[in-house]
mmCIF file of C-alpha atoms and ligand atoms in Angstrom:
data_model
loop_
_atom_site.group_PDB
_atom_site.id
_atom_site.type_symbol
_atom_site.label_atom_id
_atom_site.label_comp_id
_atom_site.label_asym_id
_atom_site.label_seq_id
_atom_site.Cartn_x
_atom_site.Cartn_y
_atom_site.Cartn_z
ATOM 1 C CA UNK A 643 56.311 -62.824 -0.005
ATOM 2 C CA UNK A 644 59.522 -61.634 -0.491
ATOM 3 C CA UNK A 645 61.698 -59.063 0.323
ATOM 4 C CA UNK A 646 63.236 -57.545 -3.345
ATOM 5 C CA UNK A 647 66.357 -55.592 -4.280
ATOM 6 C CA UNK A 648 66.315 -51.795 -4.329
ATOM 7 C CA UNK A 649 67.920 -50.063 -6.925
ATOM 8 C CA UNK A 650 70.187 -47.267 -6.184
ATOM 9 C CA UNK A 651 70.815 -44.235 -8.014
ATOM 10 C CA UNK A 652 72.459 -44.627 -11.509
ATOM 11 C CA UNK A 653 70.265 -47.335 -12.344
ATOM 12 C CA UNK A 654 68.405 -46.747 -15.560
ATOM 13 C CA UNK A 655 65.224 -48.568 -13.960
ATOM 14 C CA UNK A 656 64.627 -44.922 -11.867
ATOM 15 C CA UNK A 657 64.799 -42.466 -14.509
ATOM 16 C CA UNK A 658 62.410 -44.142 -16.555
ATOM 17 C CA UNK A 659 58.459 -42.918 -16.854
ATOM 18 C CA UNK A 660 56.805 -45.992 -15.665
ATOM 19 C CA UNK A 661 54.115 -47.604 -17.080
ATOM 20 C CA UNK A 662 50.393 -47.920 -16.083
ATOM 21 C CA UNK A 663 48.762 -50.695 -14.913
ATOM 22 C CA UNK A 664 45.479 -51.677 -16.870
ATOM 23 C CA UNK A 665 42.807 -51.484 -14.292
ATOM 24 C CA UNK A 666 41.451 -54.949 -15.053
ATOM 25 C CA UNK A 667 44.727 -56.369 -14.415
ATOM 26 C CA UNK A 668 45.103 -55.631 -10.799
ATOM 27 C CA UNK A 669 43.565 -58.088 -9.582
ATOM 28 C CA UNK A 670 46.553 -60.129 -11.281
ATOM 29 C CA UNK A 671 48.332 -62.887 -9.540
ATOM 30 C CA UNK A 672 51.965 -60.364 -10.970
ATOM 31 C CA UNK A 673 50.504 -57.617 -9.789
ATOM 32 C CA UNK A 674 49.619 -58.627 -6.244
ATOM 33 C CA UNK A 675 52.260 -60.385 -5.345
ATOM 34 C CA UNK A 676 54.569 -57.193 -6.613
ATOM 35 C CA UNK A 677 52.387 -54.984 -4.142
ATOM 36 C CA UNK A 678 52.383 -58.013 -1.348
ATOM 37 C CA UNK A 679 56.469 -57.713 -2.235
ATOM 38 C CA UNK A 680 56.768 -53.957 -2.112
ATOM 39 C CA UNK A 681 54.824 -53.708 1.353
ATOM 40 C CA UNK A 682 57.290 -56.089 2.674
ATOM 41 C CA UNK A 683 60.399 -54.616 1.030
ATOM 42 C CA UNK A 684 59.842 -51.160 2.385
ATOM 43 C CA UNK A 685 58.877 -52.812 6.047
ATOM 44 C CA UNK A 686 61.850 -54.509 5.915
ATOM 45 C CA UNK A 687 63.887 -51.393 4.960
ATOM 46 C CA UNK A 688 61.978 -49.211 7.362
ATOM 47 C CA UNK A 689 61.208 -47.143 4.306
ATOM 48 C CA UNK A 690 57.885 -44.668 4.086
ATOM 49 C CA UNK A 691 57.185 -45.405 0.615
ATOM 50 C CA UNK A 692 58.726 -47.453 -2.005
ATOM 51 C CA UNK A 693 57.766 -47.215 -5.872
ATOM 52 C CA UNK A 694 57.371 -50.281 -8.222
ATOM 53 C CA UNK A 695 60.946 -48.605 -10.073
ATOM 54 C CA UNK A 696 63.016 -48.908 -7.037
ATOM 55 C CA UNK A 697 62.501 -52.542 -7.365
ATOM 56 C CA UNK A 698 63.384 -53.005 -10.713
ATOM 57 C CA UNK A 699 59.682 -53.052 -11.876
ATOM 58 C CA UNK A 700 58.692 -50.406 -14.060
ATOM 59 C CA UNK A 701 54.926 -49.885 -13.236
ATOM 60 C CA UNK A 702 52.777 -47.122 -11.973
ATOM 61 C CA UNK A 703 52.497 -48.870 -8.065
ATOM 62 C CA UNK A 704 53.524 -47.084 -4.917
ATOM 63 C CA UNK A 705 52.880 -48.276 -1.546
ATOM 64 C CA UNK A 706 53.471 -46.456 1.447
ATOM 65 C CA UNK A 707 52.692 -45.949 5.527
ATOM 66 C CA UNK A 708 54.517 -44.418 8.466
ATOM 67 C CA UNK A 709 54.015 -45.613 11.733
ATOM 68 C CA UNK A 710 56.684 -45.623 14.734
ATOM 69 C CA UNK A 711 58.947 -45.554 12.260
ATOM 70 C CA UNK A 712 63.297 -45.001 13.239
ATOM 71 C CA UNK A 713 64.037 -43.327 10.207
ATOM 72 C CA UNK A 714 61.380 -40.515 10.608
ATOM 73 C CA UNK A 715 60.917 -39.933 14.322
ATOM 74 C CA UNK A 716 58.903 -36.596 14.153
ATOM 75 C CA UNK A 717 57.003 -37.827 11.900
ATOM 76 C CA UNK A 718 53.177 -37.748 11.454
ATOM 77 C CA UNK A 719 51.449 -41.443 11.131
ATOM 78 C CA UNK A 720 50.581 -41.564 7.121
ATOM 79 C CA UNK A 721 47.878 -44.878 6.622
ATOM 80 C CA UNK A 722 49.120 -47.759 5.430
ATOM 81 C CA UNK A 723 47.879 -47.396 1.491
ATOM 82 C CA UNK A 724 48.473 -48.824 -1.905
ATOM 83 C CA UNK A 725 47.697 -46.788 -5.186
ATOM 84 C CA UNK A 726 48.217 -48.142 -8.593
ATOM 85 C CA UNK A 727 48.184 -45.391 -11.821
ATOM 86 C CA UNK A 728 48.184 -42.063 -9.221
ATOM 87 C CA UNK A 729 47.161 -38.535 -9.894
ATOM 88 C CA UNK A 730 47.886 -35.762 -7.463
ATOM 89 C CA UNK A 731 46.435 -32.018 -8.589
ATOM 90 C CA UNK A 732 47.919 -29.796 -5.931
ATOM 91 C CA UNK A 733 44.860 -27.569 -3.717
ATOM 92 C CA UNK A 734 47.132 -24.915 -2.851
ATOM 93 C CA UNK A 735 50.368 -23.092 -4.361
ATOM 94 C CA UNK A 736 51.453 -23.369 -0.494
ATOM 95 C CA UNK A 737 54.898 -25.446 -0.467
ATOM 96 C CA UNK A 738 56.385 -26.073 2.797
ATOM 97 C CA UNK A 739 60.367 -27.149 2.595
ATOM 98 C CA UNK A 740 61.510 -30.370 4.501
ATOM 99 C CA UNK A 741 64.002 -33.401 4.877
ATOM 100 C CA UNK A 742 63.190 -36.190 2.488
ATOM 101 C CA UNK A 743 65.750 -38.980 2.217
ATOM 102 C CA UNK A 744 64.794 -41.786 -0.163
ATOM 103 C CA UNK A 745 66.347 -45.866 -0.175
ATOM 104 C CA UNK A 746 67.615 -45.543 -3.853
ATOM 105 C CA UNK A 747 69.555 -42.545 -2.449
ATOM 106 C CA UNK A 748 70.875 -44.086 0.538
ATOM 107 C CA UNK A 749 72.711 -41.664 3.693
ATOM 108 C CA UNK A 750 71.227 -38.432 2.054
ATOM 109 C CA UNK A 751 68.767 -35.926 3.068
ATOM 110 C CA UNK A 752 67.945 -32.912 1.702
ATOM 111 C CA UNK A 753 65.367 -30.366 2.277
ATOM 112 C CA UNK A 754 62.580 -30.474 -0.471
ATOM 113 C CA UNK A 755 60.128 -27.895 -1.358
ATOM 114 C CA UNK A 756 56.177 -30.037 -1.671
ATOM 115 C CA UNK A 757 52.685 -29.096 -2.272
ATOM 116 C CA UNK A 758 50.895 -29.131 1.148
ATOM 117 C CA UNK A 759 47.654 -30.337 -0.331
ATOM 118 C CA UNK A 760 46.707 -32.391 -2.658
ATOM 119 C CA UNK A 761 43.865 -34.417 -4.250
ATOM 120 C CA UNK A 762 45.031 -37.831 -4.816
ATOM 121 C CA UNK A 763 43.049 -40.107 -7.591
ATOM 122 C CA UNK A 764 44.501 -43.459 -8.217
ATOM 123 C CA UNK A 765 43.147 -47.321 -7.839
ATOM 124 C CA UNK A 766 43.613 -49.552 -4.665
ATOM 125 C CA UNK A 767 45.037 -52.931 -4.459
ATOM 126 C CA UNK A 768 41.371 -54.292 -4.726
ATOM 127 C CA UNK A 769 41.215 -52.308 -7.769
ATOM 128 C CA UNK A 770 38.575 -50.027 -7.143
ATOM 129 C CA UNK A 771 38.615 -46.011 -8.077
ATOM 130 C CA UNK A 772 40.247 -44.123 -4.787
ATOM 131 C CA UNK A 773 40.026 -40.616 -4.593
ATOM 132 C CA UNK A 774 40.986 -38.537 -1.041
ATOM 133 C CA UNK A 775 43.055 -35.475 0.049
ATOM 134 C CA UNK A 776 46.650 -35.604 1.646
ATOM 135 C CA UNK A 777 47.791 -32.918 3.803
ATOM 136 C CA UNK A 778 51.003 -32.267 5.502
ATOM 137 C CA UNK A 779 53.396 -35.446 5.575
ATOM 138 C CA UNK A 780 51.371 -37.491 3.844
ATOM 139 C CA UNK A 781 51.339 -35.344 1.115
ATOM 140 C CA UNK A 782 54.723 -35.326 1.130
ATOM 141 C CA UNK A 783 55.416 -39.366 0.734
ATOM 142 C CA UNK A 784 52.505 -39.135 -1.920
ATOM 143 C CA UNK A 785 54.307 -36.067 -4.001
ATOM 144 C CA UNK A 786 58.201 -38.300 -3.392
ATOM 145 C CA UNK A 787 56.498 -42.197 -4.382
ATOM 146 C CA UNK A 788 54.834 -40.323 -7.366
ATOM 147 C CA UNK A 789 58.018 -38.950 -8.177
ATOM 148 C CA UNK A 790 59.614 -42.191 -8.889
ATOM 149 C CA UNK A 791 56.873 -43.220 -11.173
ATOM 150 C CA UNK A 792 58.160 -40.161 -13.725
ATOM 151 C CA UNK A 793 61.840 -41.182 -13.276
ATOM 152 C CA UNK A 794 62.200 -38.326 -10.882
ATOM 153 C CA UNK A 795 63.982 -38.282 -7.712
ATOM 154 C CA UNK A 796 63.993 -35.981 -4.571
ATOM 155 C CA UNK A 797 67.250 -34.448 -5.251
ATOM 156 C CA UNK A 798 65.624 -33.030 -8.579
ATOM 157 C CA UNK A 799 63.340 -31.595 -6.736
ATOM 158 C CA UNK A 800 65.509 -29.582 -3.916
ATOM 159 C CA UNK A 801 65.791 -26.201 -4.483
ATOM 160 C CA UNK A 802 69.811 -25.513 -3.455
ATOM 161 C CA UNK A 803 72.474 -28.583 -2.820
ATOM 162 C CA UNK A 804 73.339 -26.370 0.361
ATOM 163 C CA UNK A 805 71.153 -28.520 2.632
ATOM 164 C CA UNK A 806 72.397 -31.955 0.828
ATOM 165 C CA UNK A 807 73.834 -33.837 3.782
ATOM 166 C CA UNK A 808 75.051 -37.230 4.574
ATOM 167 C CA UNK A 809 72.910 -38.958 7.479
ATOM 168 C CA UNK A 810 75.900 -38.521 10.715
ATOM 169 C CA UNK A 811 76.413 -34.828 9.678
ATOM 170 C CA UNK A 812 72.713 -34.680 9.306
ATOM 171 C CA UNK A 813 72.004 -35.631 12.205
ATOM 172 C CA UNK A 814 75.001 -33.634 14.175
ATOM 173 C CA UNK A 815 74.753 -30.541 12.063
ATOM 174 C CA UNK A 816 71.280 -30.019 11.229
ATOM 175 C CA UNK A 817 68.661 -31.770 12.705
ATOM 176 C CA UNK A 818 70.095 -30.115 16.242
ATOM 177 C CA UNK A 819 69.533 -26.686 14.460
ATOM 178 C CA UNK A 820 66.028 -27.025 13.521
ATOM 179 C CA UNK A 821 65.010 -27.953 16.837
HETATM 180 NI NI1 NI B 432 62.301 -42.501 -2.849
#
């Protein structure tokens, strides 16, 4: 395993639609050791999620899982889960605003208006057919990791710049206030 290079903002790799994985293939020696890479890239970067594009590899993976994590204290626990080729069709038009930050975008937040629920359809990492509903958080890291698969990022997605913040003055100016 190996811990890979993220791409930061500017780099054409992120604003590209990504491209599917065949199912067949997952079971690929390439593939698997990209997802076996990607799970330790974002452990090692403390990350949520990471997409296959934020490490230079332009296919429709996303891995993702918080636990005890630093960067998102509050957080609710999201399992540990790998989906290749993803689908989400939102349950609701409910959208809840909240602070996404993302490691190609590094010392940002901003709050970003997401589906609460969602049906997610995608494949595992064995390569069979997943289907389940994310609620909340998790719904949240599927909607951002999704994102990056269509070139998109989270700052597309906010709704004003107004809440665009560095991470100190985050942290000193607004995550005091929404306590
Ligand atoms: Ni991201």
């Amino acid at each position: 395993m190996a811990v890979l290079k993220v791409a930061h903002l500017g780099h054409p790799v992120l604003r590209q639609v990504a491209e599917p994985v065949p199912p067949e293939g997952i079971g690929a020696p390439e593939i698997q050791r990209l997802i076996e890479d990607m799970l330790e890239t974002m452990d090692d970067h403390d990350g949520a999620g990471l997409a296959a594009p934020q490490v230079h590899v332009s296919r429709r993976v996303v891995v993702y899982g918080v636990r005890a994590n630093p960067r998102y204290p509050d957080a609710e626990d999201v399992p540990l889960t790998v989906l290749v080729n993803p689908r989400i069709t939102p349950l609701t038009e409910d959208q809840e605003e909240d602070w996404e930050g993302c490691l190609s975008v590094p010392d940002l937040r901003g709050k970003v208006p997401r589906w609460t629920r969602l049906q997610v359809e995608a494949y595992g990492r064995n390569g069979r057919p997943l289907r389940f509903v994310a609620g909340g958080f998790h719904a949240r890291v599927v909607q951002h990791e999704c994102d990056h698969l269509d070139g998109k990022v989270f700052l597309d997605r906010m709704r004003s710049m107004e809440t665009l913040s560095f991470l100190p003055e985050f942290h000193r100016y607004w995550l005091r206030a929404d306590d």
